[in-house]
Amino acid sequence: MPLSPAELDAIALTLALAAVTTALLLLLGTPLAWWLSRQRGSLGAFIEALVALPLILPPTVLGFYLLLLLAPDTPVGRLWQQVTGTQLAFSFSALVIGSVLYSLPFVVQPLQAAFTRVPAGLLQAAATLGANPADQFRSIVLPLCRRSFLVAASLGFAHTVGEFGVVLMIGGNIPGETQVLSIALYDHVETLRFAEAHRLAAGLVIFSVALLFALYRGAGTTPWRLRA
Amino acid sequence: MSALHICLDHRAADGFRLAVDFSLPGTGVTALYGPSGSGKTTLLDCVAGLRTVRGGNIALGEQHWQDARRTLPAWQRGIGYVFQDARLFPHLSVRDNLLYGVARQPTGAPVQFDEAVAWLELGDLLQRQPDTLSAGQRQRVAIGRALLAAQRLVLLDEPLANLDYEATRQCLRGLKNIAGQHRLPMLYVSHDIEEVSELADHIALLEGGNLVGQGSLIDMCSRIDSRLAHEEQAAAIVSGTVARHDHAYGLSELGVAGQTLWVNQLHEDIGSARRVRIPARDVSLCRAKPEGTSILNVFRVTIAEIEDSGDARLLLRLALGDQFLLARITRKSATELRFAVGDEVFAQVKSAALLMEAL
């Protein structure tokens, strides 16, 4: 039985959402993780706690507050309406904002851990050799943390594909606009179409297992070793 | 070349105070010598720009590296820095480590890639990764990397501290080759006087965060008022000219101020100069020319200075032409033999260590 057009839409939408979210997360999460890796004070600890919040909070809590924040009668919602001419809540953009916040720890934490492991002495050496901070980051930190970037991107992507609660709260269930895979699956179950539900559920399980397996298998092979 | 001016007054969190204000020559190798905890590394890090001490003033010639208005960041100072731990970049090959600084220089460097590779014997290592190298090999690569990046000054922080004997000799040979070229001034931090004797032209003595003296190495080594002369390892350095090789006995003759110093056989041509380190504790004195002694090296010297600090041993400075030896003898002997400044005596030298030569 081939996938229905609605299901294909949901898959495409899910992949697009995960891709955009992952790209934004790498862009925003890298400087945040770098900053956190250089902090030892309580401000750093507080920001770290905020970043980790989605790990323990029910997604619906995050989704609920985001819905309140992004609604058309809030300052954020009004500003969005003025600038883009469209409503923010229940749009693809709202999904992206929610996903970025919800998947933030999955990107920031592996990057922060990797940045912390880069010996400060190597960056000092690079500085004495004429590399400015941006150059040090590009030529030393990035290559040394390449694997962690891969891990961070994969976890961010996979976690976005798998989210449900936040999406349901701020995106609703609009086919082609906000109906992602997990919502489509929920829809099937609600309407007692178990065969279709099975197909989507099993697909998600296989995708997740394959991705995680590839990650963990690669973990053992590192092209270089850091010396103390 | 321009001199390096350093003026710092810094009190660390643990109460240690580094207070110095001095200039160092802008040529040759200058050793920053002192016991651990004397502030050598802090000083070097300030010169490098890896550490900023408030109110400090650092300038190389006309270029201000730190003053009241601004601090030039490390990456703009045109230096090379050799750390105690090599700090090679683990993801780059030896060749790429060596070239890291070269690519980031605004203008061409005083030292070319092929030269550094030859001086430091790195030719066979270029394709290797750092984690496959021995400690000595890593340090030689680190020296080469700093040297190739340096435009104006090379800083070295006890680069041989963690190496075994063989690796130390090999690194020293490389450093000696570099120093012999006189293209870049070097500031060399060490607490090992033998290392310093091999390399330095000039020495600055640090103690408890203060500069307690500086001058040419040869002068400072034999000066009785310098702290160097009172260390257990105290030794004078004399230079001589190769006069003759004695193949039958495996020895060579060095001419020192018209007298003869026997050393292990050398390979240099007759007429070339070599420096020799003679420890104060290996020099004994006789009133009359010793007869029937197994010691080969006996010099006619004049007592130039006697230092009697009330200890069991005295320190004497002996003039050998326009050079000097140091001798440490017991006060008992000195009293019984009535040694006085101006006396002509015979100095028996039990050991003389040849200092290394560059390529």
Coordinates of C-alpha atoms in Angstrom, one line a residue:
Chain A
M1 CA 0.0 0.0 0.0
P2 CA 1.7 3.2 -1.1
L3 CA 1.8 6.3 1.2
S4 CA -1.0 8.7 0.8
P5 CA -0.3 12.3 -0.4
A6 CA -1.0 13.6 3.1
E7 CA 1.5 11.2 4.6
L8 CA 4.1 12.2 2.0
D9 CA 3.4 15.8 2.8
A10 CA 4.0 15.0 6.5
I11 CA 7.3 13.3 5.8
A12 CA 8.5 16.2 3.6
L13 CA 7.4 18.7 6.3
T14 CA 9.1 16.8 9.1
L15 CA 12.4 16.6 7.2
A16 CA 12.2 20.3 6.3
L17 CA 11.5 21.2 9.9
A18 CA 14.3 19.0 11.2
A19 CA 16.8 20.4 8.6
V20 CA 16.0 24.1 9.2
T21 CA 16.0 23.5 13.0
T22 CA 19.4 21.7 12.9
A23 CA 20.9 24.4 10.8
L24 CA 19.7 27.1 13.2
L25 CA 20.8 25.1 16.2
L26 CA 24.3 24.7 14.9
L27 CA 24.4 28.4 14.1
L28 CA 23.1 29.5 17.5
G29 CA 24.3 26.6 19.6
T30 CA 27.9 26.8 18.7
P31 CA 28.6 30.2 20.1
L32 CA 26.4 29.5 23.1
A33 CA 28.3 26.2 23.8
W34 CA 31.6 28.0 23.3
W35 CA 30.6 30.7 25.8
L36 CA 29.4 28.1 28.3
S37 CA 32.6 26.1 28.0
R38 CA 34.6 29.2 29.0
Q39 CA 32.3 30.1 32.0
R40 CA 32.9 29.1 35.6
G41 CA 30.7 31.6 37.4
S42 CA 27.0 31.2 38.5
L43 CA 25.7 33.0 35.4
G44 CA 27.1 30.2 33.3
A45 CA 25.6 27.6 35.5
F46 CA 22.2 29.4 35.3
I47 CA 22.2 29.6 31.5
E48 CA 23.3 25.9 31.4
A49 CA 20.3 25.0 33.6
L50 CA 18.0 26.9 31.2
V51 CA 19.5 25.1 28.2
A52 CA 18.9 21.8 29.9
L53 CA 15.3 22.5 30.8
P54 CA 13.7 20.8 27.8
L55 CA 15.3 17.6 28.9
I56 CA 13.1 17.3 32.0
L57 CA 10.1 19.6 31.3
P58 CA 7.0 18.0 29.8
P59 CA 7.0 19.3 26.2
T60 CA 3.5 20.6 26.6
V61 CA 4.7 23.1 29.3
L62 CA 7.1 24.6 26.8
G63 CA 4.5 24.5 24.1
F64 CA 1.9 26.1 26.3
Y65 CA 4.1 29.1 27.2
L66 CA 5.3 29.4 23.6
L67 CA 1.7 29.5 22.5
L68 CA 1.0 32.3 24.9
L69 CA 4.1 34.1 23.7
L70 CA 3.5 33.8 20.0
A71 CA -0.3 34.4 20.0
P72 CA -1.5 37.2 17.6
D73 CA -2.4 39.5 20.4
T74 CA 1.1 39.4 22.1
P75 CA 3.9 41.9 21.2
V76 CA 5.9 39.1 19.5
G77 CA 2.9 37.9 17.6
R78 CA 2.0 41.5 16.5
L79 CA 5.5 42.3 15.4
W80 CA 5.6 39.1 13.4
Q81 CA 2.2 40.0 11.8
Q82 CA 3.5 43.5 10.9
V83 CA 6.8 42.3 9.4
T84 CA 5.6 39.2 7.5
G85 CA 1.9 39.8 7.1
T86 CA 1.1 36.3 8.4
Q87 CA 0.1 34.9 11.7
L88 CA 2.9 33.3 13.8
A89 CA 1.0 30.8 15.9
F90 CA 0.1 27.6 14.1
S91 CA 2.6 28.3 11.3
F92 CA 5.7 26.5 10.1
S93 CA 7.8 29.3 11.6
A94 CA 6.3 28.7 15.0
L95 CA 7.2 25.0 14.7
V96 CA 10.8 26.0 13.9
I97 CA 11.0 28.3 17.0
G98 CA 9.6 25.6 19.2
S99 CA 11.8 23.0 17.8
V100 CA 14.9 25.1 18.2
L101 CA 14.2 25.6 21.9
Y102 CA 13.1 22.1 22.5
S103 CA 16.2 20.5 20.8
L104 CA 18.7 23.0 22.2
P105 CA 20.3 20.8 24.9
F106 CA 20.8 18.0 22.3
V107 CA 23.1 20.3 20.3
V108 CA 24.6 22.5 23.0
Q109 CA 25.6 19.8 25.5
P110 CA 27.8 17.6 23.2
L111 CA 29.4 20.7 21.8
Q112 CA 30.1 22.2 25.2
A113 CA 31.6 19.0 26.4
A114 CA 33.9 18.8 23.4
F115 CA 34.9 22.5 23.7
T116 CA 35.8 21.9 27.3
R117 CA 38.1 19.1 26.3
V118 CA 40.2 21.3 23.9
P119 CA 43.3 22.1 25.9
A120 CA 43.7 25.9 26.5
G121 CA 47.4 25.4 25.9
L122 CA 46.8 24.6 22.2
L123 CA 44.9 27.8 21.7
Q124 CA 47.7 29.7 23.5
A125 CA 50.2 28.0 21.1
A126 CA 48.0 29.0 18.1
A127 CA 47.9 32.6 19.4
T128 CA 51.7 32.8 19.6
L129 CA 51.8 31.5 16.1
G130 CA 49.8 34.4 14.8
A131 CA 46.2 33.1 14.9
N132 CA 43.5 35.5 16.2
P133 CA 40.6 34.0 18.2
A134 CA 38.3 33.4 15.2
D135 CA 41.2 31.8 13.4
Q136 CA 42.0 29.6 16.5
F137 CA 38.4 28.5 16.6
R138 CA 38.3 27.6 12.9
S139 CA 41.8 26.0 12.6
I140 CA 42.0 24.2 16.0
V141 CA 38.7 23.9 17.8
L142 CA 36.5 23.0 14.8
P143 CA 38.7 20.1 13.5
L144 CA 39.3 18.8 17.0
C145 CA 35.6 18.7 17.7
R146 CA 34.4 17.5 14.2
R147 CA 32.9 14.3 15.6
S148 CA 31.0 16.2 18.3
F149 CA 29.5 18.5 15.6
L150 CA 28.3 15.4 13.8
V151 CA 26.8 14.0 17.0
A152 CA 25.2 17.3 17.9
A153 CA 23.7 17.7 14.5
S154 CA 22.4 14.1 14.4
L155 CA 20.8 14.3 17.8
G156 CA 19.3 17.7 17.1
F157 CA 17.8 16.4 13.8
A158 CA 16.6 13.1 15.3
H159 CA 15.1 14.8 18.3
T160 CA 13.2 17.3 16.1
V161 CA 11.8 14.5 13.9
G162 CA 10.6 12.8 17.1
E163 CA 8.9 15.7 18.9
F164 CA 5.2 15.8 19.5
G165 CA 4.0 17.8 22.4
V166 CA 5.5 21.2 21.5
V167 CA 4.4 20.8 17.9
L168 CA 0.9 20.0 18.8
M169 CA 0.6 23.0 21.2
I170 CA 1.9 25.6 18.9
G171 CA 1.4 24.1 15.5
G172 CA -1.8 22.3 15.7
N173 CA -2.6 19.8 12.9
I174 CA -2.8 21.6 9.6
P175 CA -1.9 19.3 6.7
G176 CA 1.0 20.7 4.6
E177 CA 1.7 23.5 7.1
T178 CA 2.1 22.0 10.6
Q179 CA 1.1 18.4 10.3
V180 CA 4.4 16.5 10.9
L181 CA 4.9 12.8 11.1
S182 CA 4.2 12.3 14.8
I183 CA 1.0 14.3 14.5
A184 CA -0.1 12.3 11.4
L185 CA 0.6 9.2 13.4
Y186 CA -1.6 10.5 16.2
D187 CA -4.3 11.4 13.7
H188 CA -4.3 7.8 12.4
V189 CA -4.7 6.3 15.8
E190 CA -7.4 8.8 16.7
T191 CA -9.4 7.7 13.7
L192 CA -8.6 4.0 14.3
R193 CA -6.5 3.5 11.1
F194 CA -4.0 1.2 12.8
A195 CA -2.4 -0.2 9.7
E196 CA -1.4 3.3 8.6
A197 CA -0.3 4.1 12.1
H198 CA 1.9 1.0 12.1
R199 CA 3.6 2.1 8.9
L200 CA 4.6 5.5 10.2
A201 CA 5.5 4.3 13.7
A202 CA 7.7 1.5 12.4
G203 CA 9.3 3.9 9.9
L204 CA 10.2 6.2 12.7
V205 CA 11.6 3.4 14.8
I206 CA 13.8 2.2 12.0
F207 CA 15.0 5.7 11.2
S208 CA 16.0 6.4 14.8
V209 CA 17.7 3.1 15.4
A210 CA 19.7 3.4 12.1
L211 CA 20.8 6.9 12.9
L212 CA 21.9 6.2 16.5
F213 CA 23.6 2.9 15.5
A214 CA 25.7 4.9 12.9
L215 CA 26.6 7.4 15.5
Y216 CA 27.7 5.0 18.2
R217 CA 29.6 2.8 15.7
G218 CA 31.6 5.8 14.6
A219 CA 32.3 6.9 18.2
G220 CA 35.1 4.3 18.5
T221 CA 37.1 5.7 15.6
T222 CA 38.9 9.0 16.1
P223 CA 41.5 10.1 13.6
W224 CA 43.7 11.7 16.4
R225 CA 44.1 11.5 20.1
L226 CA 44.4 14.5 22.5
R227 CA 47.4 14.4 24.7
A228 CA 47.2 15.8 28.2
Chain B
M1 CA 68.6 44.8 16.4
S2 CA 66.5 46.5 19.0
A3 CA 66.5 45.8 22.7
L4 CA 63.7 44.4 24.7
H5 CA 62.4 46.6 27.6
I6 CA 60.5 45.0 30.4
C7 CA 58.9 46.8 33.3
L8 CA 56.4 44.9 35.4
D9 CA 55.1 45.2 39.0
H10 CA 52.7 42.5 39.7
R11 CA 51.4 41.0 42.9
A12 CA 49.9 37.5 42.4
A13 CA 46.9 36.2 44.4
D14 CA 49.3 34.1 46.5
G15 CA 51.3 37.1 47.5
F16 CA 54.2 36.5 45.1
R17 CA 55.5 39.8 43.7
L18 CA 57.2 40.2 40.4
A19 CA 58.9 43.5 40.2
V20 CA 61.4 44.1 37.4
D21 CA 62.5 47.0 35.2
F22 CA 65.3 46.2 32.8
S23 CA 66.4 45.9 29.2
L24 CA 67.8 42.9 27.4
P25 CA 70.0 42.9 24.3
G26 CA 68.1 42.4 21.1
T27 CA 70.6 39.9 19.7
G28 CA 71.8 36.5 20.5
V29 CA 70.5 34.2 23.2
T30 CA 69.6 35.7 26.5
A31 CA 69.0 33.2 29.4
L32 CA 66.4 34.1 32.1
Y33 CA 67.9 32.0 34.8
G34 CA 66.7 31.4 38.3
P35 CA 65.2 28.7 40.7
S36 CA 61.6 27.6 40.2
G37 CA 59.2 30.2 41.6
S38 CA 61.4 33.1 40.8
G39 CA 58.9 34.5 38.2
K40 CA 60.6 33.4 35.0
T41 CA 57.6 31.9 33.3
T42 CA 55.3 34.7 34.4
L43 CA 57.8 37.2 32.8
L44 CA 58.0 35.2 29.6
D45 CA 54.1 34.9 29.4
C46 CA 53.9 38.7 29.8
V47 CA 56.4 39.2 27.0
A48 CA 54.5 36.8 24.8
G49 CA 51.2 38.5 25.6
L50 CA 49.6 35.3 26.9
R51 CA 49.2 37.1 30.2
T52 CA 48.6 40.7 30.9
V53 CA 49.8 42.3 34.1
R54 CA 48.2 45.7 34.9
G55 CA 50.4 48.7 34.7
G56 CA 53.2 46.8 32.9
N57 CA 55.3 48.2 30.1
I58 CA 56.9 46.0 27.5
A59 CA 58.5 47.2 24.3
L60 CA 60.7 45.6 21.6
G61 CA 62.7 48.5 20.2
E62 CA 60.3 51.2 19.1
Q63 CA 57.3 48.9 19.0
H64 CA 55.2 49.0 22.2
W65 CA 53.8 45.6 23.1
Q66 CA 52.2 46.9 26.3
D67 CA 51.8 50.3 27.8
A68 CA 49.2 52.3 29.6
R69 CA 47.1 52.8 26.5
R70 CA 47.0 49.4 24.9
T71 CA 48.2 45.8 24.9
L72 CA 49.1 44.2 21.7
P73 CA 47.6 40.8 21.5
A74 CA 49.9 37.7 21.3
W75 CA 49.0 37.0 17.7
Q76 CA 50.3 40.4 16.5
R77 CA 53.6 40.4 18.3
G78 CA 55.6 38.4 15.7
I79 CA 57.0 36.0 18.2
G80 CA 57.6 32.3 18.4
Y81 CA 57.0 30.5 21.7
V82 CA 58.3 27.1 22.7
F83 CA 56.4 25.6 25.6
Q84 CA 57.7 23.1 28.1
D85 CA 55.1 20.6 26.8
A86 CA 55.3 20.7 23.0
R87 CA 51.6 21.6 22.4
L88 CA 51.6 20.2 18.8
F89 CA 48.3 20.3 17.1
P90 CA 47.1 16.7 17.2
H91 CA 45.0 16.9 14.0
L92 CA 47.9 18.2 11.9
S93 CA 50.9 16.4 10.5
V94 CA 54.4 17.5 11.5
R95 CA 54.7 19.4 8.2
D96 CA 51.4 21.2 8.8
N97 CA 52.3 21.9 12.4
L98 CA 55.6 23.5 11.2
L99 CA 53.7 25.6 8.6
Y100 CA 50.9 26.7 10.9
G101 CA 52.6 30.0 11.8
V102 CA 54.2 30.5 8.4
A103 CA 50.8 30.9 6.7
R104 CA 49.8 33.5 9.3
Q105 CA 52.7 35.9 8.9
P106 CA 52.2 39.2 7.2
T107 CA 55.6 39.1 5.6
G108 CA 58.4 36.6 5.0
A109 CA 60.2 35.2 8.0
P110 CA 63.9 35.3 8.8
V111 CA 64.1 31.5 8.8
Q112 CA 63.1 29.3 5.8
F113 CA 61.3 26.0 6.1
D114 CA 64.2 23.9 4.7
E115 CA 66.7 25.5 7.0
A116 CA 64.7 24.8 10.1
V117 CA 64.1 21.2 9.0
A118 CA 67.9 20.8 8.5
W119 CA 69.0 22.4 11.7
L120 CA 66.5 20.4 13.8
E121 CA 66.9 17.1 11.9
L122 CA 63.2 16.9 11.1
G123 CA 63.4 15.6 7.5
D124 CA 62.3 12.1 8.3
L125 CA 59.4 13.2 10.5
L126 CA 57.5 15.5 8.1
Q127 CA 54.7 13.1 7.2
R128 CA 54.2 11.8 10.7
Q129 CA 51.3 12.6 13.1
P130 CA 52.3 14.1 16.5
D131 CA 51.0 11.2 18.6
T132 CA 53.5 8.9 16.8
L133 CA 56.6 11.0 17.9
S134 CA 58.8 10.6 21.0
A135 CA 59.0 13.4 23.5
G136 CA 62.3 14.6 22.1
Q137 CA 61.0 14.6 18.5
R138 CA 57.8 16.5 19.5
Q139 CA 59.9 19.1 21.2
R140 CA 62.1 19.5 18.1
V141 CA 59.0 20.0 16.0
A142 CA 57.7 22.6 18.5
I143 CA 61.0 24.5 18.3
G144 CA 60.9 24.4 14.5
R145 CA 57.2 25.6 14.5
A146 CA 58.0 28.6 16.8
L147 CA 61.1 29.4 14.8
L148 CA 59.3 29.5 11.5
A149 CA 56.6 31.7 12.9
A150 CA 58.9 34.2 14.6
Q151 CA 59.5 37.5 12.9
R152 CA 61.2 39.3 15.8
L153 CA 61.8 37.2 18.9
V154 CA 61.8 33.5 20.0
L155 CA 60.7 32.7 23.5
L156 CA 61.5 29.4 25.1
D157 CA 60.2 28.2 28.4
E158 CA 62.4 25.4 29.7
P159 CA 62.0 23.4 26.5
L160 CA 64.3 20.6 27.6
A161 CA 62.8 20.1 31.1
N162 CA 61.0 16.9 30.4
L163 CA 63.5 15.2 28.1
D164 CA 65.9 12.3 28.7
Y165 CA 69.7 12.7 28.1
E166 CA 69.8 11.7 24.4
A167 CA 66.7 13.8 23.5
T168 CA 68.2 16.8 25.4
R169 CA 71.5 16.6 23.5
Q170 CA 69.6 16.4 20.2
C171 CA 67.4 19.4 21.0
L172 CA 70.4 21.3 22.3
R173 CA 72.2 20.6 19.0
G174 CA 69.2 22.0 17.1
L175 CA 69.0 25.1 19.3
K176 CA 72.7 25.6 19.0
N177 CA 72.4 25.5 15.2
I178 CA 69.7 28.1 15.4
A179 CA 71.5 30.3 17.8
G180 CA 74.7 30.1 15.6
Q181 CA 72.8 31.8 12.7
H182 CA 72.1 35.0 14.7
R183 CA 69.0 35.8 12.8
L184 CA 66.5 36.0 15.6
P185 CA 67.1 37.0 19.2
M186 CA 66.0 34.3 21.7
L187 CA 64.8 34.6 25.3
Y188 CA 65.5 31.3 27.0
V189 CA 64.0 30.5 30.4
S190 CA 65.9 27.8 32.4
H191 CA 67.0 26.7 35.8
D192 CA 69.7 24.4 34.4
I193 CA 73.1 26.1 34.2
E194 CA 74.7 23.5 31.9
E195 CA 71.9 24.1 29.4
V196 CA 72.4 27.8 29.7
S197 CA 76.1 27.5 29.3
E198 CA 75.6 25.6 26.1
L199 CA 73.3 28.2 24.6
A200 CA 73.4 31.7 26.1
D201 CA 75.4 34.7 25.2
H202 CA 73.8 36.8 27.9
I203 CA 72.3 35.9 31.2
A204 CA 69.8 37.6 33.5
L205 CA 69.4 36.3 37.0
L206 CA 66.0 36.2 38.6
E207 CA 65.3 35.5 42.2
G208 CA 62.1 35.9 44.2
G209 CA 60.5 38.0 41.5
N210 CA 63.5 40.4 41.2
L211 CA 66.3 40.8 38.7
V212 CA 69.5 40.3 40.7
G213 CA 72.0 40.8 37.9
Q214 CA 72.7 40.5 34.3
G215 CA 75.7 40.4 31.9
S216 CA 77.6 38.3 29.4
L217 CA 77.5 34.6 30.3
I218 CA 81.3 34.2 30.5
D219 CA 81.6 37.3 32.7
M220 CA 78.7 36.4 35.0
C221 CA 79.9 32.8 35.4
S222 CA 83.3 33.7 36.9
R223 CA 82.2 36.8 38.8
I224 CA 82.6 36.2 42.5
D225 CA 79.8 38.6 43.4
S226 CA 77.3 36.8 41.1
R227 CA 75.0 34.2 42.5
L228 CA 76.1 31.9 39.7
A229 CA 79.6 31.5 41.2
H230 CA 78.1 30.2 44.5
E231 CA 76.0 27.4 43.2
E232 CA 77.0 23.8 43.7
Q233 CA 77.4 23.5 39.9
A234 CA 79.4 26.8 39.6
A235 CA 81.8 26.7 36.7
A236 CA 83.9 29.1 34.7
I237 CA 83.8 29.1 30.9
V238 CA 87.0 29.6 29.0
S239 CA 87.6 29.6 25.3
G240 CA 90.6 28.1 23.5
T241 CA 91.9 27.5 20.0
V242 CA 92.5 24.0 18.7
A243 CA 96.3 23.6 18.5
R244 CA 97.0 19.9 17.9
H245 CA 95.4 16.5 17.7
D246 CA 97.1 13.6 19.5
H247 CA 95.6 10.6 17.7
A248 CA 97.7 8.1 19.7
Y249 CA 96.1 9.1 23.0
G250 CA 92.8 10.2 21.6
L251 CA 93.2 13.8 22.9
S252 CA 93.3 17.3 21.5
E253 CA 95.2 20.3 22.6
L254 CA 93.5 23.7 23.1
G255 CA 95.6 26.8 23.5
V256 CA 94.3 29.0 26.3
A257 CA 96.2 32.2 26.9
G258 CA 99.4 30.7 25.8
Q259 CA 99.0 27.5 27.9
T260 CA 97.7 24.1 27.0
L261 CA 94.4 22.5 27.9
W262 CA 94.0 18.8 27.0
V263 CA 90.5 17.7 26.0
N264 CA 88.9 14.6 24.4
Q265 CA 89.8 14.4 20.8
L266 CA 88.0 16.9 18.6
H267 CA 87.3 16.8 14.9
E268 CA 87.7 20.5 14.3
D269 CA 90.5 22.0 12.2
I270 CA 93.5 23.4 13.9
G271 CA 92.9 27.1 14.7
S272 CA 89.1 26.8 15.3
A273 CA 87.7 28.0 18.6
R274 CA 86.0 26.0 21.3
R275 CA 84.5 26.8 24.6
V276 CA 85.1 24.7 27.8
R277 CA 83.3 24.6 31.1
I278 CA 85.5 24.1 34.1
P279 CA 83.6 23.4 37.4
A280 CA 85.0 25.3 40.5
R281 CA 85.0 22.2 42.6
D282 CA 87.3 20.4 40.1
V283 CA 90.1 23.0 40.3
S284 CA 92.8 22.6 43.1
L285 CA 95.7 24.9 43.8
C286 CA 99.4 24.2 44.4
R287 CA 102.2 26.6 45.5
A288 CA 104.8 24.7 43.4
K289 CA 104.4 23.1 39.9
P290 CA 103.0 19.7 40.7
E291 CA 105.3 16.8 39.7
G292 CA 104.3 13.2 39.1
T293 CA 100.6 13.9 39.0
S294 CA 98.1 12.1 36.8
I295 CA 96.3 15.3 36.2
L296 CA 97.1 16.6 32.7
N297 CA 95.8 20.1 32.9
V298 CA 97.9 22.4 35.1
F299 CA 97.9 26.2 34.5
R300 CA 100.0 29.0 35.9
V301 CA 97.5 31.5 37.2
T302 CA 97.3 34.6 39.3
I303 CA 94.9 34.9 42.2
A304 CA 92.6 37.7 41.3
E305 CA 90.0 37.6 44.1
I306 CA 89.3 35.6 47.2
E307 CA 85.9 35.3 48.8
D308 CA 85.9 34.2 52.4
S309 CA 82.3 34.1 53.7
G310 CA 83.3 32.3 56.8
D311 CA 82.3 28.9 55.5
A312 CA 84.5 25.8 55.4
R313 CA 85.2 26.5 51.7
L314 CA 86.5 29.6 49.9
L315 CA 85.9 30.7 46.4
L316 CA 88.9 32.0 44.4
R317 CA 88.9 33.8 41.0
L318 CA 92.0 33.0 39.0
A319 CA 93.3 35.0 36.1
L320 CA 94.5 33.0 33.1
G321 CA 95.6 35.6 30.7
D322 CA 92.5 37.7 30.2
Q323 CA 90.2 34.9 31.1
F324 CA 89.2 33.5 34.5
L325 CA 88.9 30.2 36.3
L326 CA 87.0 29.6 39.6
A327 CA 88.3 27.4 42.3
R328 CA 86.6 26.2 45.5
I329 CA 89.1 25.1 48.1
T330 CA 88.9 24.6 51.9
R331 CA 89.7 27.5 54.2
K332 CA 92.2 25.2 55.9
S333 CA 94.2 24.8 52.8
A334 CA 94.0 28.5 52.0
T335 CA 95.2 29.4 55.4
E336 CA 98.0 26.8 55.6
L337 CA 99.3 27.8 52.1
R338 CA 98.8 31.5 52.8
F339 CA 97.1 32.3 49.5
A340 CA 96.7 36.0 48.8
V341 CA 95.5 38.1 46.0
G342 CA 98.3 38.6 43.4
D343 CA 100.0 35.3 44.2
E344 CA 101.1 33.2 41.2
V345 CA 100.0 29.7 41.8
F346 CA 99.4 26.5 39.8
A347 CA 95.8 25.4 39.2
Q348 CA 95.2 21.7 38.6
V349 CA 92.1 21.1 36.5
K350 CA 90.5 17.7 37.1
S351 CA 87.7 18.0 34.5
A352 CA 86.9 20.2 31.6
A353 CA 83.6 19.8 29.7
L354 CA 83.6 20.8 26.1
L355 CA 80.6 22.8 25.1
M356 CA 78.7 21.8 21.9
E357 CA 79.3 23.4 18.6
A358 CA 76.8 24.3 16.0
L359 CA 76.6 22.8 12.5

